Amino acid sequence: MILIDTHCHLDVEEFAADRMAVLARARAQGVAGIVVPGVRAGTWDALLAFCAGESDLYPALGLHPVYLDRHRETDVQQLARQVNRAHLLAVGEIGLDYYLDGLDRVRQQGLFEAQLEIARTAGLPVILHVRKAHDAVLATLQRIPVRGGICHAFNGSLQQADRYLALGFKLGFGGMLTFERSSKLRALARELPLSAIVLETDAPDMTVAQHRGERNSPEYLPYCLAALAGVRGEDAQQVAAQTTANARAVLGLDAWHGVH
Ligand SMILES: [Zn+2]
């Protein structure tokens, strides 16, 4: 079984003590590729260096809306430079967060649009973080079309899902599916065509029911697969093959030659 974790913050401090051991255990579970999205400019160099050393790690760089107050004016220009200099798989994670209080929506919008423009110019897919803001994100993507990408931890409506698909996006599903109380999300994962779905852990956040209260890890991706196959009533092998093919296609993994 070959799986791709399309969203995993393996570069962060929570993995400082055992990063390579976690990676080894994930590989042993069939995780053949991990997309590592950046969230702040200050973390990009270490992220790139980490990914450069391992052929199954794929770097993305972006300015996450949740860290709005920590981004500097010059960070967007630095992202544009990095896109030209470093070899990135995608721009991300970027987006709009209307869930958290105190994140200025006008400034979020400006930051999001500037990064979409960079992705469009470079012809790169994007990795989206969207909370309570799907309509605003979709309207923005309509104005600034990019090559597609992944809407990570998707939790919108079926209608919003269709609009993302029409714009060339896949929808990321992960640990939340393993919780029986996620009834709306499970219904969505059942109703969507399998061609729309990619798997992710979002480690170290959003852990699986089997490891409730613990640090999440890419080695738990098979639990996400099992939950997805379970709610759909489909064969896990088949779901693994299709979601992996979806990730490869939308991110252009086969055509990507990184710094490895
Ligand atoms: Zn993330």
Short mmCIF file of C-alpha atoms and ligand atoms in Angstrom, two decimals:
data_model
loop_
_atom_site.label_atom_id
_atom_site.label_comp_id
_atom_site.label_asym_id
_atom_site.label_seq_id
_atom_site.Cartn_x
_atom_site.Cartn_y
_atom_site.Cartn_z
CA MET A 1 0.00 0.00 0.00
CA ILE A 2 1.43 3.33 -1.04
CA LEU A 3 0.13 6.48 0.65
CA ILE A 4 0.95 10.18 0.38
CA ASP A 5 0.55 12.51 3.35
CA THR A 6 -0.41 15.69 1.51
CA HIS A 7 -0.16 17.90 4.61
CA CYS A 8 2.29 17.30 7.42
CA HIS A 9 4.30 19.84 9.43
CA LEU A 10 7.19 17.50 10.05
CA ASP A 11 9.55 20.49 10.21
CA VAL A 12 8.12 21.92 13.43
CA GLU A 13 9.54 21.95 16.95
CA GLU A 14 7.20 19.17 18.15
CA PHE A 15 9.27 16.73 16.06
CA ALA A 16 12.68 18.15 16.98
CA ALA A 17 13.64 15.22 19.20
CA ASP A 18 12.65 12.34 16.92
CA ARG A 19 11.98 13.68 13.40
CA MET A 20 13.94 10.99 11.55
CA ALA A 21 12.47 8.19 13.67
CA VAL A 22 8.95 9.45 12.91
CA LEU A 23 9.82 9.58 9.22
CA ALA A 24 11.17 6.03 9.33
CA ARG A 25 8.01 4.75 11.03
CA ALA A 26 5.82 6.57 8.49
CA ARG A 27 7.76 4.98 5.63
CA ALA A 28 7.32 1.58 7.24
CA GLN A 29 3.56 2.22 7.19
CA GLY A 30 3.62 2.80 3.44
CA VAL A 31 3.82 6.60 3.46
CA ALA A 32 5.87 7.09 0.31
CA GLY A 33 5.65 10.88 0.14
CA ILE A 34 5.04 13.74 2.56
CA VAL A 35 4.21 17.32 1.61
CA VAL A 36 5.66 19.72 4.19
CA PRO A 37 3.95 23.13 3.99
CA GLY A 38 5.63 26.21 5.42
CA VAL A 39 3.73 28.73 7.52
CA ARG A 40 6.17 31.56 8.38
CA ALA A 41 9.21 33.01 6.60
CA GLY A 42 11.40 32.36 9.64
CA THR A 43 10.90 28.61 9.27
CA TRP A 44 11.44 28.30 5.52
CA ASP A 45 15.22 27.75 5.44
CA ALA A 46 15.12 24.87 7.90
CA LEU A 47 12.14 23.35 6.09
CA LEU A 48 13.95 23.47 2.76
CA ALA A 49 17.13 22.02 4.23
CA PHE A 50 15.19 19.17 5.87
CA CYS A 51 13.30 18.31 2.65
CA ALA A 52 16.46 18.56 0.53
CA GLY A 53 17.98 15.66 2.42
CA GLU A 54 15.12 13.18 1.82
CA SER A 55 13.77 12.20 -1.58
CA ASP A 56 10.23 11.56 -0.31
CA LEU A 57 9.73 14.98 1.30
CA TYR A 58 8.15 17.70 -0.81
CA PRO A 59 8.51 21.33 0.29
CA ALA A 60 5.90 24.06 -0.02
CA LEU A 61 6.40 27.58 1.28
CA GLY A 62 3.75 30.05 2.32
CA LEU A 63 2.57 32.65 4.79
CA HIS A 64 -0.24 31.16 6.88
CA PRO A 65 -3.15 33.50 7.72
CA VAL A 66 -3.13 32.47 11.38
CA TYR A 67 0.33 34.06 11.79
CA LEU A 68 -0.84 37.30 10.20
CA ASP A 69 0.69 39.48 12.90
CA ARG A 70 4.08 37.80 12.64
CA HIS A 71 4.52 38.25 8.88
CA ARG A 72 6.62 41.23 7.78
CA GLU A 73 5.99 43.42 4.76
CA THR A 74 9.01 41.95 3.00
CA ASP A 75 7.98 38.31 3.49
CA VAL A 76 5.88 38.23 0.32
CA GLN A 77 8.85 39.44 -1.73
CA GLN A 78 10.99 36.82 -0.06
CA LEU A 79 8.43 34.18 -1.07
CA ALA A 80 8.62 35.36 -4.68
CA ARG A 81 12.41 35.06 -4.53
CA GLN A 82 12.25 31.59 -2.96
CA VAL A 83 9.86 30.40 -5.67
CA ASN A 84 12.46 31.35 -8.26
CA ARG A 85 15.46 30.07 -6.34
CA ALA A 86 14.40 27.00 -4.38
CA HIS A 87 12.56 24.25 -6.15
CA LEU A 88 9.14 24.11 -4.53
CA LEU A 89 6.33 21.67 -5.03
CA ALA A 90 3.64 24.22 -4.18
CA VAL A 91 2.85 27.54 -2.54
CA GLY A 92 1.30 27.03 0.89
CA GLU A 93 -0.05 26.97 3.24
CA ILE A 94 -2.04 30.07 2.45
CA GLY A 95 -5.67 31.08 2.71
CA LEU A 96 -8.29 32.81 4.82
CA ASP A 97 -9.26 32.11 8.42
CA TYR A 98 -12.55 33.69 9.51
CA TYR A 99 -12.86 31.36 12.50
CA LEU A 100 -10.25 32.85 14.80
CA ASP A 101 -11.00 36.26 16.25
CA GLY A 102 -8.61 39.14 15.76
CA LEU A 103 -7.31 38.27 12.30
CA ASP A 104 -7.91 41.35 10.17
CA ARG A 105 -9.82 40.16 7.11
CA VAL A 106 -8.65 42.92 4.80
CA ARG A 107 -5.01 42.19 5.59
CA GLN A 108 -5.60 38.43 5.26
CA GLN A 109 -7.13 39.02 1.84
CA GLY A 110 -4.18 41.11 0.68
CA LEU A 111 -1.69 38.50 1.87
CA PHE A 112 -3.67 35.67 0.25
CA GLU A 113 -3.98 37.44 -3.11
CA ALA A 114 -0.29 38.37 -3.23
CA GLN A 115 0.64 34.72 -2.70
CA LEU A 116 -1.88 33.48 -5.27
CA GLU A 117 -0.29 35.84 -7.78
CA ILE A 118 3.11 34.33 -7.02
CA ALA A 119 1.73 30.80 -7.49
CA ARG A 120 0.02 31.78 -10.73
CA THR A 121 3.15 33.38 -12.14
CA ALA A 122 5.24 30.35 -11.21
CA GLY A 123 2.63 27.85 -12.42
CA LEU A 124 2.60 26.15 -9.01
CA PRO A 125 -0.33 24.53 -7.23
CA VAL A 126 -1.39 25.94 -3.86
CA ILE A 127 -2.18 24.38 -0.49
CA LEU A 128 -5.10 26.13 1.11
CA HIS A 129 -6.02 26.68 4.75
CA VAL A 130 -9.68 27.73 4.87
CA ARG A 131 -11.84 28.12 7.97
CA LYS A 132 -15.35 29.57 7.76
CA ALA A 133 -14.24 31.35 4.58
CA HIS A 134 -14.90 29.01 1.65
CA ASP A 135 -17.08 31.45 -0.30
CA ALA A 136 -14.48 34.23 0.05
CA VAL A 137 -11.66 31.87 -0.99
CA LEU A 138 -13.62 30.55 -3.96
CA ALA A 139 -14.45 34.07 -5.13
CA THR A 140 -10.77 34.98 -4.86
CA LEU A 141 -9.71 31.90 -6.83
CA GLN A 142 -12.22 32.83 -9.50
CA ARG A 143 -10.48 36.19 -9.88
CA ILE A 144 -6.94 34.84 -9.53
CA PRO A 145 -6.98 31.39 -11.08
CA VAL A 146 -4.07 29.11 -10.21
CA ARG A 147 -3.05 25.64 -11.37
CA GLY A 148 -5.24 24.06 -8.69
CA GLY A 149 -4.02 22.40 -5.55
CA ILE A 150 -5.44 21.08 -2.31
CA CYS A 151 -8.00 22.54 0.06
CA HIS A 152 -6.58 21.08 3.25
CA ALA A 153 -8.80 19.72 6.06
CA PHE A 154 -11.86 20.39 3.95
CA ASN A 155 -14.99 20.94 5.98
CA GLY A 156 -17.32 22.86 3.68
CA SER A 157 -20.51 21.93 1.86
CA LEU A 158 -20.94 19.57 -1.06
CA GLN A 159 -21.71 22.56 -3.25
CA GLN A 160 -18.51 24.33 -2.19
CA ALA A 161 -16.62 21.09 -2.82
CA ASP A 162 -17.94 21.04 -6.39
CA ARG A 163 -16.70 24.59 -6.93
CA TYR A 164 -13.20 23.67 -5.72
CA LEU A 165 -13.17 20.65 -8.01
CA ALA A 166 -14.15 22.83 -10.97
CA LEU A 167 -11.15 25.06 -10.17
CA GLY A 168 -8.76 22.10 -10.30
CA PHE A 169 -8.55 21.39 -6.57
CA LYS A 170 -8.65 18.22 -4.54
CA LEU A 171 -9.98 18.09 -0.98
CA GLY A 172 -7.85 16.92 1.94
CA PHE A 173 -9.29 14.57 4.56
CA GLY A 174 -7.50 13.32 7.64
CA GLY A 175 -7.78 12.52 11.32
CA MET A 176 -11.19 14.09 11.88
CA LEU A 177 -12.70 11.26 9.83
CA THR A 178 -11.62 8.76 12.49
CA PHE A 179 -14.00 10.31 15.03
CA GLU A 180 -17.53 8.96 14.93
CA ARG A 181 -18.87 12.32 16.08
CA SER A 182 -17.67 13.90 12.78
CA SER A 183 -20.98 12.95 11.17
CA LYS A 184 -21.20 15.87 8.74
CA LEU A 185 -17.62 15.37 7.57
CA ARG A 186 -18.14 11.62 7.21
CA ALA A 187 -21.27 12.17 5.12
CA LEU A 188 -19.28 14.51 2.89
CA ALA A 189 -16.48 11.98 2.49
CA ARG A 190 -19.07 9.39 1.50
CA GLU A 191 -20.86 11.57 -1.04
CA LEU A 192 -17.86 13.02 -2.87
CA PRO A 193 -16.39 11.14 -5.81
CA LEU A 194 -13.18 9.36 -4.74
CA SER A 195 -11.38 11.28 -7.50
CA ALA A 196 -11.87 14.43 -5.37
CA ILE A 197 -10.11 13.22 -2.24
CA VAL A 198 -6.53 13.20 -0.97
CA LEU A 199 -5.31 12.02 2.43
CA GLU A 200 -3.43 14.07 4.99
CA THR A 201 -2.56 14.00 8.68
CA ASP A 202 -1.86 17.71 9.42
CA ALA A 203 0.58 16.36 12.03
CA PRO A 204 1.37 17.36 14.74
CA ASP A 205 -2.20 18.73 14.91
CA MET A 206 -5.60 17.09 14.46
CA THR A 207 -4.73 13.63 15.66
CA VAL A 208 -6.64 10.40 15.02
CA ALA A 209 -9.12 8.81 17.44
CA GLN A 210 -6.69 5.94 18.05
CA HIS A 211 -4.16 8.42 19.49
CA ARG A 212 -6.52 10.93 21.06
CA GLY A 213 -4.75 13.61 23.06
CA GLU A 214 -1.32 12.72 21.66
CA ARG A 215 0.89 14.37 19.07
CA ASN A 216 -0.33 13.47 15.58
CA SER A 217 2.13 11.79 13.23
CA PRO A 218 2.41 10.86 9.56
CA GLU A 219 2.73 7.21 10.65
CA TYR A 220 -1.01 7.39 11.54
CA LEU A 221 -2.06 8.04 7.94
CA PRO A 222 -3.29 4.42 7.56
CA TYR A 223 -5.92 5.20 10.23
CA CYS A 224 -7.20 8.05 8.03
CA LEU A 225 -7.27 5.70 5.05
CA ALA A 226 -9.18 3.06 7.03
CA ALA A 227 -11.73 5.65 8.19
CA LEU A 228 -12.24 6.93 4.64
CA ALA A 229 -12.61 3.44 3.21
CA GLY A 230 -14.94 2.55 6.09
CA VAL A 231 -17.36 5.45 5.66
CA ARG A 232 -17.43 4.87 1.90
CA GLY A 233 -17.80 1.10 2.21
CA GLU A 234 -14.93 0.65 -0.23
CA ASP A 235 -11.83 -1.49 -0.32
CA ALA A 236 -8.91 0.15 1.50
CA GLN A 237 -6.39 -0.93 -1.15
CA GLN A 238 -8.46 0.69 -3.86
CA VAL A 239 -8.98 3.88 -1.84
CA ALA A 240 -5.23 4.02 -1.17
CA ALA A 241 -4.38 3.65 -4.84
CA GLN A 242 -6.90 6.25 -5.99
CA THR A 243 -6.12 8.89 -3.35
CA THR A 244 -2.39 8.46 -4.00
CA ALA A 245 -3.00 8.88 -7.74
CA ASN A 246 -5.08 11.99 -6.99
CA ALA A 247 -2.27 13.52 -4.93
CA ARG A 248 0.33 12.72 -7.59
CA ALA A 249 -1.80 14.27 -10.32
CA VAL A 250 -2.88 17.46 -8.58
CA LEU A 251 0.59 18.24 -7.22
CA GLY A 252 2.48 17.08 -10.31
CA LEU A 253 4.61 14.76 -8.18
CA ASP A 254 5.81 12.63 -11.06
CA ALA A 255 7.07 15.63 -13.01
CA TRP A 256 8.69 17.21 -9.97
CA HIS A 257 12.44 17.14 -9.72
CA GLY A 258 13.46 18.71 -6.49
CA VAL A 259 16.70 19.62 -4.92
CA HIS A 260 17.29 16.01 -3.91
ZN ZN B 1 -1.22 22.97 8.15
#
